[in-house]
mmCIF file of C-alpha atoms in Angstrom:
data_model
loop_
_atom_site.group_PDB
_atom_site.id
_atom_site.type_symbol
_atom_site.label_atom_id
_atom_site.label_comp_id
_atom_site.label_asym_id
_atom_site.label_seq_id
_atom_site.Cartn_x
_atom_site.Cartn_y
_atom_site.Cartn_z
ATOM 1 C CA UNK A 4 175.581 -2.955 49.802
ATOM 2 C CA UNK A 5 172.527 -2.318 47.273
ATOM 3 C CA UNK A 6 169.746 -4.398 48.953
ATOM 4 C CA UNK A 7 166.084 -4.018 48.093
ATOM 5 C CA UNK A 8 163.083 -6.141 49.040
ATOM 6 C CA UNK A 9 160.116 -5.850 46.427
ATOM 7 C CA UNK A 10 156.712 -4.813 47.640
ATOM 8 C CA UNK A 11 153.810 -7.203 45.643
ATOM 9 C CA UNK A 12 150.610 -7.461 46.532
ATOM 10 C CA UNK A 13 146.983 -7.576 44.831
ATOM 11 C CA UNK A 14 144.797 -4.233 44.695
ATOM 12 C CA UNK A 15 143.363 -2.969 47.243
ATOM 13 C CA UNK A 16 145.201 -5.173 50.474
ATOM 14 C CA UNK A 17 147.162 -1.982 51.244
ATOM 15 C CA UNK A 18 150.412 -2.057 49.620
ATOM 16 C CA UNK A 19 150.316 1.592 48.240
ATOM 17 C CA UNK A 20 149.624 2.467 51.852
ATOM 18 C CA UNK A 21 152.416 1.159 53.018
ATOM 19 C CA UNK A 22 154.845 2.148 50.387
ATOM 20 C CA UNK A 23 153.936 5.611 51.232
ATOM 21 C CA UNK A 24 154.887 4.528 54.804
ATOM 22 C CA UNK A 25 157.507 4.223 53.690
ATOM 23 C CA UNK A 26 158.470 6.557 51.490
ATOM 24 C CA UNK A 27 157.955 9.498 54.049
ATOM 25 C CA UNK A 28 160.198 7.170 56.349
ATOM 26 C CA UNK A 29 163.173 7.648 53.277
ATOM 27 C CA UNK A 30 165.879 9.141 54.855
ATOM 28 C CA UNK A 31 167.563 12.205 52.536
ATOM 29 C CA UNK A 32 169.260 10.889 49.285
ATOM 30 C CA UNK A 33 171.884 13.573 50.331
ATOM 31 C CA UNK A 34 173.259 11.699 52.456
ATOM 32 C CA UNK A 35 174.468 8.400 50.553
ATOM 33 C CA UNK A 36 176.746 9.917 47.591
ATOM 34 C CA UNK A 37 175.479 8.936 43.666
ATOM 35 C CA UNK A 38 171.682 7.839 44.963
ATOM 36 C CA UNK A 39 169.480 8.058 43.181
ATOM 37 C CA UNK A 40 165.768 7.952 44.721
ATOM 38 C CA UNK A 41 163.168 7.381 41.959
ATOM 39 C CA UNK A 42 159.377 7.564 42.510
ATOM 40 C CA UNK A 43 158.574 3.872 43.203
ATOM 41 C CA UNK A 44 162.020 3.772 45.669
ATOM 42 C CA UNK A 45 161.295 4.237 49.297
ATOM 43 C CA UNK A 46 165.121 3.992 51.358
ATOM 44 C CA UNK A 47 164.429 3.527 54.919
ATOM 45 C CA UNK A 48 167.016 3.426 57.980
ATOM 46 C CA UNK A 49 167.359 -0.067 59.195
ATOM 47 C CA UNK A 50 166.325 0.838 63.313
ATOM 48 C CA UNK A 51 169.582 0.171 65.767
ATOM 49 C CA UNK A 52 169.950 1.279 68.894
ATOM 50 C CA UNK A 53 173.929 0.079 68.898
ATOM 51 C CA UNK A 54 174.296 3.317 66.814
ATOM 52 C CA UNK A 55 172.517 5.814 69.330
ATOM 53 C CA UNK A 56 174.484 4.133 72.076
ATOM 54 C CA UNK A 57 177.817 4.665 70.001
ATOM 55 C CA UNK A 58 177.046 8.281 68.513
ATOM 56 C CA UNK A 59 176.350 9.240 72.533
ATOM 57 C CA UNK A 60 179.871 7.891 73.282
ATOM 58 C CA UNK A 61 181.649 9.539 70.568
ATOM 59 C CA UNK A 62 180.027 12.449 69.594
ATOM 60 C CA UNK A 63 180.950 12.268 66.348
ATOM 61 C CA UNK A 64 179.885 14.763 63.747
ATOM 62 C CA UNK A 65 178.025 12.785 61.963
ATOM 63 C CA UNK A 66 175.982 10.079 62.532
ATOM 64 C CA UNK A 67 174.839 7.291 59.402
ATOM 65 C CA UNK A 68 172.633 4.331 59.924
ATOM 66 C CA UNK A 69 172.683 1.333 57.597
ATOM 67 C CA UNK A 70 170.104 1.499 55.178
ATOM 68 C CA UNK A 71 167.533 -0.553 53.221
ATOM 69 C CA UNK A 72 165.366 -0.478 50.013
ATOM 70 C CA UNK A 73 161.843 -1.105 49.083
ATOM 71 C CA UNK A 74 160.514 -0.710 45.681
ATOM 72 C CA UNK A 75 157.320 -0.545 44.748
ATOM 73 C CA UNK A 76 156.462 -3.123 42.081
ATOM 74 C CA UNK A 77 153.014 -2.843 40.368
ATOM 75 C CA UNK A 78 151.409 -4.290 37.704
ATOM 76 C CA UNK A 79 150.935 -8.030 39.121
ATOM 77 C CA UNK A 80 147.044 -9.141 37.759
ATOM 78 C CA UNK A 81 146.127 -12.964 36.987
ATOM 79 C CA UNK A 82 148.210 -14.576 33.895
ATOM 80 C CA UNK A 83 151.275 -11.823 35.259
ATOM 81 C CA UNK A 84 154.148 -14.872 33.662
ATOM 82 C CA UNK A 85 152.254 -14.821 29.987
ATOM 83 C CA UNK A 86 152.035 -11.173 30.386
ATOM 84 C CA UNK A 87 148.491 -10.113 31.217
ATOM 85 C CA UNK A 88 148.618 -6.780 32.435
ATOM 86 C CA UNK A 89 152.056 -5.502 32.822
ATOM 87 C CA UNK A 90 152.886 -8.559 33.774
ATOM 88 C CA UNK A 91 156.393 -8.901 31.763
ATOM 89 C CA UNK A 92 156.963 -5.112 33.512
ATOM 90 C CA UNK A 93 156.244 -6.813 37.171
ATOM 91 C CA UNK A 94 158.371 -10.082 36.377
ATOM 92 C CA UNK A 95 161.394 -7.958 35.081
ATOM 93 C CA UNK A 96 161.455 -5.417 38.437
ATOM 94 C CA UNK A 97 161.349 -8.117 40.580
ATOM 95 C CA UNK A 98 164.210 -10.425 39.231
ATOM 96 C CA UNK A 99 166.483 -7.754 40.549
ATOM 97 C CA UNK A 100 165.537 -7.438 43.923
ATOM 98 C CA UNK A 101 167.162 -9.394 47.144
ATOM 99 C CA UNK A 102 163.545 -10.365 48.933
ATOM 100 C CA UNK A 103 160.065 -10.258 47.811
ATOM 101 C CA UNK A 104 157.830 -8.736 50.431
ATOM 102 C CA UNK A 105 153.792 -9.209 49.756
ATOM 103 C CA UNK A 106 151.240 -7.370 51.872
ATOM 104 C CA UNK A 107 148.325 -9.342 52.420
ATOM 105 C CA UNK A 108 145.180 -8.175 52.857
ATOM 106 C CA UNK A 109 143.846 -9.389 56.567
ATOM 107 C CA UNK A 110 141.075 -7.461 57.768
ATOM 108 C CA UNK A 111 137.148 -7.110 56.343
ATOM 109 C CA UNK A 112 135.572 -3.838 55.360
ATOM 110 C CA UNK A 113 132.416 -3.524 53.403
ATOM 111 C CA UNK A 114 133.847 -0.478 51.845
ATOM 112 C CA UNK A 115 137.017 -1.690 50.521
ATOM 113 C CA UNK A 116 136.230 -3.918 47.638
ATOM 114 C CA UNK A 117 138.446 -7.102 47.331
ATOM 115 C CA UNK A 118 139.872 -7.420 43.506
ATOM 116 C CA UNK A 119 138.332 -11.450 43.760
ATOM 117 C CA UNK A 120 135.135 -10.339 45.500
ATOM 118 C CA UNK A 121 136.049 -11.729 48.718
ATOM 119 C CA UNK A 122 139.053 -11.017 51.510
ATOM 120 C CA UNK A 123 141.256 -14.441 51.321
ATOM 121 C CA UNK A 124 144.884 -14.252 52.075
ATOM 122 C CA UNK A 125 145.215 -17.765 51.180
ATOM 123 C CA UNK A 126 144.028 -17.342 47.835
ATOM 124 C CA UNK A 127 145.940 -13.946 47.514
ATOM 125 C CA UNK A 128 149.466 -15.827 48.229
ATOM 126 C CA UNK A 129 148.773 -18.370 46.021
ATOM 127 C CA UNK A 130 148.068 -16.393 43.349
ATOM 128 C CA UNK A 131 150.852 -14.034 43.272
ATOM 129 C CA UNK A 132 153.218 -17.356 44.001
ATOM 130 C CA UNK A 133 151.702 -19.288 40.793
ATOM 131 C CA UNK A 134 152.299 -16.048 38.486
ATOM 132 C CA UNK A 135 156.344 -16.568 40.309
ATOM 133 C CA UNK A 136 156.105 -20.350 39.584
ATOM 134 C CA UNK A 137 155.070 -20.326 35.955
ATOM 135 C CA UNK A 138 157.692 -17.483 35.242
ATOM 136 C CA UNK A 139 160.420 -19.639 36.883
ATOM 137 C CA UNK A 140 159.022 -22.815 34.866
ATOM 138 C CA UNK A 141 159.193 -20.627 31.510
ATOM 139 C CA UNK A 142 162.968 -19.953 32.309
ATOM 140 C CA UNK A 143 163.582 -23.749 32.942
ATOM 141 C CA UNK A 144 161.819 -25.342 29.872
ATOM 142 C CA UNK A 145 163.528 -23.199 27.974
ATOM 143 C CA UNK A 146 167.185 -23.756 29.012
ATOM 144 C CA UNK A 147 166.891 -27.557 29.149
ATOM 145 C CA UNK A 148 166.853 -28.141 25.612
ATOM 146 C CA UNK A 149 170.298 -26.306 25.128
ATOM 147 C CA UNK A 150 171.914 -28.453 27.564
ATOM 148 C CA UNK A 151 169.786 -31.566 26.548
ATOM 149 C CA UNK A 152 172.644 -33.023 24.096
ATOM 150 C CA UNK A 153 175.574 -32.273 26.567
ATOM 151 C CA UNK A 154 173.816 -34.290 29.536
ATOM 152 C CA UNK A 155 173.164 -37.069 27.509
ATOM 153 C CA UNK A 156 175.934 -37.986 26.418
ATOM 154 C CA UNK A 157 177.550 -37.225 29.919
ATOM 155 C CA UNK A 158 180.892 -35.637 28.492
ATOM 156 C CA UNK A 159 180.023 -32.553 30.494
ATOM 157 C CA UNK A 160 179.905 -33.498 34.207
ATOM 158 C CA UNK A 161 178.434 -29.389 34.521
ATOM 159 C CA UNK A 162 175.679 -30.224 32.190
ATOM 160 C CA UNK A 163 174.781 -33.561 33.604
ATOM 161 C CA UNK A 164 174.540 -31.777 37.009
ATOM 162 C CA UNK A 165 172.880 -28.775 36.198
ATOM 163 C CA UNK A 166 170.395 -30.532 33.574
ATOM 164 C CA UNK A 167 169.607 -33.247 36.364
ATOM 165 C CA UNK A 168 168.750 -30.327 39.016
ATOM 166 C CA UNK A 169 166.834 -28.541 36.336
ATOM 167 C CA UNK A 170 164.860 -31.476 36.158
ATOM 168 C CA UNK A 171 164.269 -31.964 40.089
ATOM 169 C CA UNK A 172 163.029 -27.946 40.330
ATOM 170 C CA UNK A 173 160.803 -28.257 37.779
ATOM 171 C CA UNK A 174 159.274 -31.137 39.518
ATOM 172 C CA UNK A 175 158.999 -29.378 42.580
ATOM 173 C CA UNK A 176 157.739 -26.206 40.662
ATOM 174 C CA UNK A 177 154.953 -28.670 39.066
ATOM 175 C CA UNK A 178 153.975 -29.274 42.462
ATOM 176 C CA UNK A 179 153.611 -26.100 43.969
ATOM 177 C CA UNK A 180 156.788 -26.147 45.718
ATOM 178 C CA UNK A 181 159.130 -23.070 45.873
ATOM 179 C CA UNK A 182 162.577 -23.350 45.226
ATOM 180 C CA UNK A 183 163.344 -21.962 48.385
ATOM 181 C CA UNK A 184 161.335 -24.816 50.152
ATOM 182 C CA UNK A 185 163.696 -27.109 48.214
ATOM 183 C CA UNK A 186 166.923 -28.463 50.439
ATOM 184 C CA UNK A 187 169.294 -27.345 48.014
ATOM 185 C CA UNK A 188 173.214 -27.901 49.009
ATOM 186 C CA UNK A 189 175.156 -24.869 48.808
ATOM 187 C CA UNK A 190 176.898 -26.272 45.353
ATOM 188 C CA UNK A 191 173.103 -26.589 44.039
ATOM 189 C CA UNK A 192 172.903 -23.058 45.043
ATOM 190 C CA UNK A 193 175.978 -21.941 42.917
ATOM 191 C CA UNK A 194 174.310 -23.337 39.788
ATOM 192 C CA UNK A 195 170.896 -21.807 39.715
ATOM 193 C CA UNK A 196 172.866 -18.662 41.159
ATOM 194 C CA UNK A 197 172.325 -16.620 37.891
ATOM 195 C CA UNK A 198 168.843 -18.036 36.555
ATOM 196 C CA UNK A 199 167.617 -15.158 38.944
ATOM 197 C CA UNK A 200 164.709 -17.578 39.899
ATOM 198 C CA UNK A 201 162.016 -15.596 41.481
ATOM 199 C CA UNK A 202 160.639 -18.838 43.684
ATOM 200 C CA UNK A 203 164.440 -19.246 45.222
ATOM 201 C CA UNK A 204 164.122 -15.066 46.799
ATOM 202 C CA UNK A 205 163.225 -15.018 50.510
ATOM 203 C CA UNK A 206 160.065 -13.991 50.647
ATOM 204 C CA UNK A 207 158.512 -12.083 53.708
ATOM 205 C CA UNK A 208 154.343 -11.679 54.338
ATOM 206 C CA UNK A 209 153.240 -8.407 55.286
ATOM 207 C CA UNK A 210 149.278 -9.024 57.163
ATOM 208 C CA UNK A 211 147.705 -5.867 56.568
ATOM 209 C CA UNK A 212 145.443 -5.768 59.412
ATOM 210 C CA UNK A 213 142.500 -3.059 60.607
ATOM 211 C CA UNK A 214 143.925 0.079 62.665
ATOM 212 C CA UNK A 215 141.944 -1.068 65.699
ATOM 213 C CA UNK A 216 143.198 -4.388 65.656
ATOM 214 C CA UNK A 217 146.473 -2.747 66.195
ATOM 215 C CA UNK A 218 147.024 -3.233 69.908
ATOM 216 C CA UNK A 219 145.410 -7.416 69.845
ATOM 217 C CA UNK A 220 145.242 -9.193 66.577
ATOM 218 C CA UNK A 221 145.287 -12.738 68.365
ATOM 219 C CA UNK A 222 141.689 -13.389 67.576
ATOM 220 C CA UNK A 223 142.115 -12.399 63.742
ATOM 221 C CA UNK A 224 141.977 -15.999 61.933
ATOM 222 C CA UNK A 225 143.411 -14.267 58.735
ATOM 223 C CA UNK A 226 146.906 -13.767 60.660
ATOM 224 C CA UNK A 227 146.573 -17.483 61.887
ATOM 225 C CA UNK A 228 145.810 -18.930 58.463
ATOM 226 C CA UNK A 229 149.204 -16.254 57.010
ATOM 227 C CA UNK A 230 151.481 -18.168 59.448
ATOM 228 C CA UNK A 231 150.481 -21.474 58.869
ATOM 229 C CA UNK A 232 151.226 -20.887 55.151
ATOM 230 C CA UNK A 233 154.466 -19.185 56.029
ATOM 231 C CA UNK A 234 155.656 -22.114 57.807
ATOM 232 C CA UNK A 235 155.234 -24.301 54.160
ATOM 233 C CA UNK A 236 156.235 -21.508 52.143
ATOM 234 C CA UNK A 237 159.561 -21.062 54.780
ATOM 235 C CA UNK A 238 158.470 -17.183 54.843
ATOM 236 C CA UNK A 239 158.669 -14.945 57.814
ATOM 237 C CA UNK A 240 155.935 -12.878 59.013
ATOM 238 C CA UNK A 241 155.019 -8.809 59.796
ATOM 239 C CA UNK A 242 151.694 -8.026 61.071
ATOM 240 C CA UNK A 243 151.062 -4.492 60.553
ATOM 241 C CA UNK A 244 148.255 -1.961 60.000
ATOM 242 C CA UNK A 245 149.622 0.161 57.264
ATOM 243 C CA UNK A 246 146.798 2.996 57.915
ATOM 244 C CA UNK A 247 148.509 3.684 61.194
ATOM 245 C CA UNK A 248 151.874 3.465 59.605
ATOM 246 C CA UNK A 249 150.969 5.958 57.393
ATOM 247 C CA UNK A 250 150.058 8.009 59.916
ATOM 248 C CA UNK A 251 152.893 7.812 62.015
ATOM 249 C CA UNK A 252 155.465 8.361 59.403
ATOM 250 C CA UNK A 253 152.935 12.297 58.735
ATOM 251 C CA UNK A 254 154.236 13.384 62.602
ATOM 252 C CA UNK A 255 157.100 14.509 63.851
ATOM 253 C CA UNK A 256 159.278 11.954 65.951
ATOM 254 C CA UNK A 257 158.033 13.620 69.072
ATOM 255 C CA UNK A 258 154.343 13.579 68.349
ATOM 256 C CA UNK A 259 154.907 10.029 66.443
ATOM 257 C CA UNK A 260 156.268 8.283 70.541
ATOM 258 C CA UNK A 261 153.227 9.830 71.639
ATOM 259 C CA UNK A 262 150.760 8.692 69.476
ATOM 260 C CA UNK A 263 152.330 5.014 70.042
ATOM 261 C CA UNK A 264 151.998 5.354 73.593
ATOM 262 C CA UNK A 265 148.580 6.006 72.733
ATOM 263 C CA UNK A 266 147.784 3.260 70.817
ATOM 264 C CA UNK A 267 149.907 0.968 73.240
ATOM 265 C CA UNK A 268 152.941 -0.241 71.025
ATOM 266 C CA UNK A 269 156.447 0.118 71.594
ATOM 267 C CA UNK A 270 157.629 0.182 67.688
ATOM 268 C CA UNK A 271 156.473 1.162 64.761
ATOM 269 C CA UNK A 272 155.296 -1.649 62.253
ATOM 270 C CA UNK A 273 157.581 -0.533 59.555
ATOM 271 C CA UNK A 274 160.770 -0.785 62.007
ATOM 272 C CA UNK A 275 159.651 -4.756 62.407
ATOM 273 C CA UNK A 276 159.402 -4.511 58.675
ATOM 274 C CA UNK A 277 162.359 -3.015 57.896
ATOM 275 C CA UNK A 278 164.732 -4.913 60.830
ATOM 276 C CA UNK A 279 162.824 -8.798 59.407
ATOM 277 C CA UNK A 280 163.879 -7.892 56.290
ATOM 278 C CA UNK A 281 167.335 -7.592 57.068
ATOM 279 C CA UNK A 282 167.075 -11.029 58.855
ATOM 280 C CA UNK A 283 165.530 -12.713 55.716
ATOM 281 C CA UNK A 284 168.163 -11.832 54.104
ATOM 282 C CA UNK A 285 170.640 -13.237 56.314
ATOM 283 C CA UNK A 286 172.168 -10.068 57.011
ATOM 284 C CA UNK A 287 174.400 -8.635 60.061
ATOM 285 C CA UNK A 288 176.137 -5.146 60.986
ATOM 286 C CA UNK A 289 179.473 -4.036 61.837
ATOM 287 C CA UNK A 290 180.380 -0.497 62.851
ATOM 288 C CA UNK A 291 182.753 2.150 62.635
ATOM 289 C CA UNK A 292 183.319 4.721 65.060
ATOM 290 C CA UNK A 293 184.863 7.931 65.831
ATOM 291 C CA UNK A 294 185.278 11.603 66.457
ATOM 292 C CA UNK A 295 184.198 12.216 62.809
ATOM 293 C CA UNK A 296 181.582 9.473 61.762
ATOM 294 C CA UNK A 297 179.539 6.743 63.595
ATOM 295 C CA UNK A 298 178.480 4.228 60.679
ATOM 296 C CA UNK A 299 176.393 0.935 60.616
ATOM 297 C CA UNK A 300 177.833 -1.102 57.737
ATOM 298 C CA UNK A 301 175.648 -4.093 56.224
ATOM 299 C CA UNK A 302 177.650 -7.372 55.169
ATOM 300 C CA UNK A 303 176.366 -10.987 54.901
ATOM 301 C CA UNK A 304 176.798 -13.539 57.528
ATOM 302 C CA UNK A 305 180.006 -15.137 56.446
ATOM 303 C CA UNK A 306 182.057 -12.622 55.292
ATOM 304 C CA UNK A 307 185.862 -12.375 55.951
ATOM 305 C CA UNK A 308 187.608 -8.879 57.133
ATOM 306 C CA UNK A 309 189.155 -7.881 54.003
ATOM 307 C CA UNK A 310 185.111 -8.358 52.062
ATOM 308 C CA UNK A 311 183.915 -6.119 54.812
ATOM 309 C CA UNK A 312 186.595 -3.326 54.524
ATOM 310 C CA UNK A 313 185.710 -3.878 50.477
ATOM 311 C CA UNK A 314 182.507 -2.388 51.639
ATOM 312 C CA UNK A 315 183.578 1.007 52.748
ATOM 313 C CA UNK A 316 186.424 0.930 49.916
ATOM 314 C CA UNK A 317 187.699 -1.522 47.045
ATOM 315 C CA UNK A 318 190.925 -0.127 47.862
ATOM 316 C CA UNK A 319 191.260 -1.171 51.700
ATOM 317 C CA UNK A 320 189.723 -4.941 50.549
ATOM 318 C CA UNK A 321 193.233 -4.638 47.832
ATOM 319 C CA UNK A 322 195.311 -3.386 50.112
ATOM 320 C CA UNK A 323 194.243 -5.161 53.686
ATOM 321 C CA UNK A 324 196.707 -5.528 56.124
ATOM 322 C CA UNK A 325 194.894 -6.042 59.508
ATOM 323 C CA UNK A 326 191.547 -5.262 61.278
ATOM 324 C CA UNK A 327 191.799 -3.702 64.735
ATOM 325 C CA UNK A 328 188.799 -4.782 66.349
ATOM 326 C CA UNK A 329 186.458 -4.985 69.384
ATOM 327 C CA UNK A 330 183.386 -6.136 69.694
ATOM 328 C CA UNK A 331 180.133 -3.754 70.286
ATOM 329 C CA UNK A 332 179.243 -5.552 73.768
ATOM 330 C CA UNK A 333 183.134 -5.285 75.534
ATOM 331 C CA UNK A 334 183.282 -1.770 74.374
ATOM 332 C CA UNK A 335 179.966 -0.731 75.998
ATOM 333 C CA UNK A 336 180.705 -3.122 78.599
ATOM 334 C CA UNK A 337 184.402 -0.779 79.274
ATOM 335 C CA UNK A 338 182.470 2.410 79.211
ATOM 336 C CA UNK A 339 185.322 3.985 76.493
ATOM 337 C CA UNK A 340 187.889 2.804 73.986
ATOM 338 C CA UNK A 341 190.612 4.160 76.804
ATOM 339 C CA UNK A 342 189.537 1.557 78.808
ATOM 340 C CA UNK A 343 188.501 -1.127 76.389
ATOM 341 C CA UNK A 344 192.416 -0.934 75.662
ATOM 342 C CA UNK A 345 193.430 -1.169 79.078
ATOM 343 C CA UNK A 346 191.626 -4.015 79.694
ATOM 344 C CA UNK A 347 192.894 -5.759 76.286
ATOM 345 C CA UNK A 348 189.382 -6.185 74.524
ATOM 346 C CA UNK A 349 190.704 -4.716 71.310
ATOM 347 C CA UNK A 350 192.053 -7.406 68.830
ATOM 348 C CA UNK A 351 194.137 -7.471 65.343
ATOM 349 C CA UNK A 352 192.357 -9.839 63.282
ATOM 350 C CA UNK A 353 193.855 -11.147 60.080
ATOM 351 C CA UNK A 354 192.387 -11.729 56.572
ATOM 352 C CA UNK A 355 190.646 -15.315 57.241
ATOM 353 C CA UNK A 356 188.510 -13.532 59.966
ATOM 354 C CA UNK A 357 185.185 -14.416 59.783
ATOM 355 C CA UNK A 358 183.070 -11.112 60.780
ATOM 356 C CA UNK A 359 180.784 -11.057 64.020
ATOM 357 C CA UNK A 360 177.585 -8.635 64.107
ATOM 358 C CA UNK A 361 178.500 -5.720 66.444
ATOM 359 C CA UNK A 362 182.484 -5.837 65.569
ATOM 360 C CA UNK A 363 183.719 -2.507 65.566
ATOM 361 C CA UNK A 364 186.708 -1.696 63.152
ATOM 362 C CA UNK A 365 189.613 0.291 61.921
ATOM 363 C CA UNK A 366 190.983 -1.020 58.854
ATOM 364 C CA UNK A 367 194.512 -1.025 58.100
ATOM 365 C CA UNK A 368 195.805 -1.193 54.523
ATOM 366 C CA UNK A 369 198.098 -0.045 52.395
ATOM 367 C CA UNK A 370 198.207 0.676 48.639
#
């Protein structure tokens, strides 16, 4: 599954930083067949120890993590939605991303200038969300006229419905409030689906705080005044210091464990980044696993057997018999699959299966 989270932010709160994090984190393009890894597209290995613990089982020979995009997305300046700047440029790149990700500038030096003269993260979030608002406002007020006529006269029960949400979002949107704030039933959902509103994406804070607040940040009143806004906003949090994440991602993965002993953390600020993502997103992982391949497979919570094996191939969604499965935890738990069988943990699960994170699978199908 093609997911990517877009990386906003003002200039100067450290996004480029981090995006080159990031981009020396990308694993090889080689490895995923027909990728293609532009400049501003940083493709990171979502962190799971389930896989190490299942390659050291199976020695397969090979060994694929799930993955995840970021992509850098610049041009975001004051009057972005009436296309200051490259504002139209900024607008377009991030309609087609999953999540919205914006680093945050949290920590004071004298000789990084702030773009508004002063470090406010307040101020920084709602600016980048009004630019998201008005864009998202634009795309209403022009679609309600079309649909005016229909909804009036209330001989099109999809037009009454969809004009009379239309109408409580750009309420909401008048007031500040996100569509994602909104308590939108899952039918609501289905009919803003392709308006591609930008306020409706999860959206995930990145506090970008100094290098030697790395080990104790509890005293940085920035952070505190992020969280409270993330709790209005219904965003999730990463406190980071992208200078050390940029210097991390320069060492080899022995020096890089022991320069975090050093500093006194156990993981890397870009694994938190890349693992909340994921959970914004509402995402889970199932596995496959043998002599020739261990593989961590994304899917959405909620997805039936015969989606997931769509994942690996259209052709074993078409032609799905039966999963055999077994759960990551019993087959640890057993020690091998010889004795996961013996002891009756694996399953057949049929096509109304609703997939758990950690199942492990062989597909059966026939075309």
């Amino acid at each position: 599954m093609g997911l990517t989270a877009g990386i906003v932010g003002l200039p100067n709160v450290g996004k480029s930083t981090l995006f080159n994090a990031i981009t020396n984190a990308k694993v090889l393009a080689a490895n995923y067949p027909f990728a293609t890894i532009e400049p501003n597209i940083g493709v990171v290995e979502v962190p799971d120890e389930r896989v190490d613990r299942l390659t050291k089982m199976y020695n397969p020979k090979k060994t694929i993590y799930t993955t995840f995009e970021f992509r850098d997305i610049a041009g975001l300046v004051r009057g972005a939605s009436k296309g200051e700047g490259l504002g139209n440029q900024f607008l377009s790149h991030i309609r087609t991303t999953d999540a919205i990700v914006q680093v945050i500038r949290c920590f004071d030096d004298p000789n990084v200038v702030h773009v508004d003269g002063t470090v406010n993260p307040l101020r920084d979030i709602e600016t980048i969300m009004i630019e998201l608002i008005f864009a998202d406002m634009e795309v209403i007020e022009k679609r309600m006229p079309k649909i005016k006529k229909r909804a009036d006269l209330k001989l099109d029960n999809e037009a009454v419905d969809e004009y009379q949400l239309l109408e409580r979002i750009l309420s909401a949107l008048k007031n500040e409030i996100p569509i994602r704030a909104m308590d939108l039933s899952d039918d609501e959902l289905k009919i803003i689906k392709n308006f591609s509103f930008l306020t409706a994406k999860p959206i995930l804070y990145v506090c970008n705080i100094s290098e030697n607040e790395i080990n104790d940040h509890s005293d940085n009143h920035y952070v505190d005044q992020v969280r409270v806004q993330a709790e209005k906003d219904r965003a999730k949090v990463v406190v980071i210091s992208a200078k050390i994440e940029q210097e991390l991602q320069e060492l080899t993965p022995e020096d890089r464990i022991v320069f975090m002993e050093e500093l006194g953390i156990k993981r890397s600020g870009l694994d938190e980044l890349v693992s909340v993502s994921y959970e914004v997103l509402g995402l889970k992982t199932f596995f496959t696993a043998g002599e020739k391949e261990v593989r961590a497979w994304t899917f959405k919570d909620g997805m039936k057997a015969p989606e997931c094996a769509g994942i690996i191939h259209s052709d074993f969604e078409k032609g799905f018999i039966r999963a055999e499965t077994i759960s990551y935890d019993d087959l640890i738990m057993a020690g091998s699959e010889t004795k996961a069988k013996e002891l009756g943990k694996f399953r057949l699960e049929g096509k109304d299966y609703k997939v758990k994170d950690g199942d492990i699978f062989h597909f059966r199908f026939n075309i």
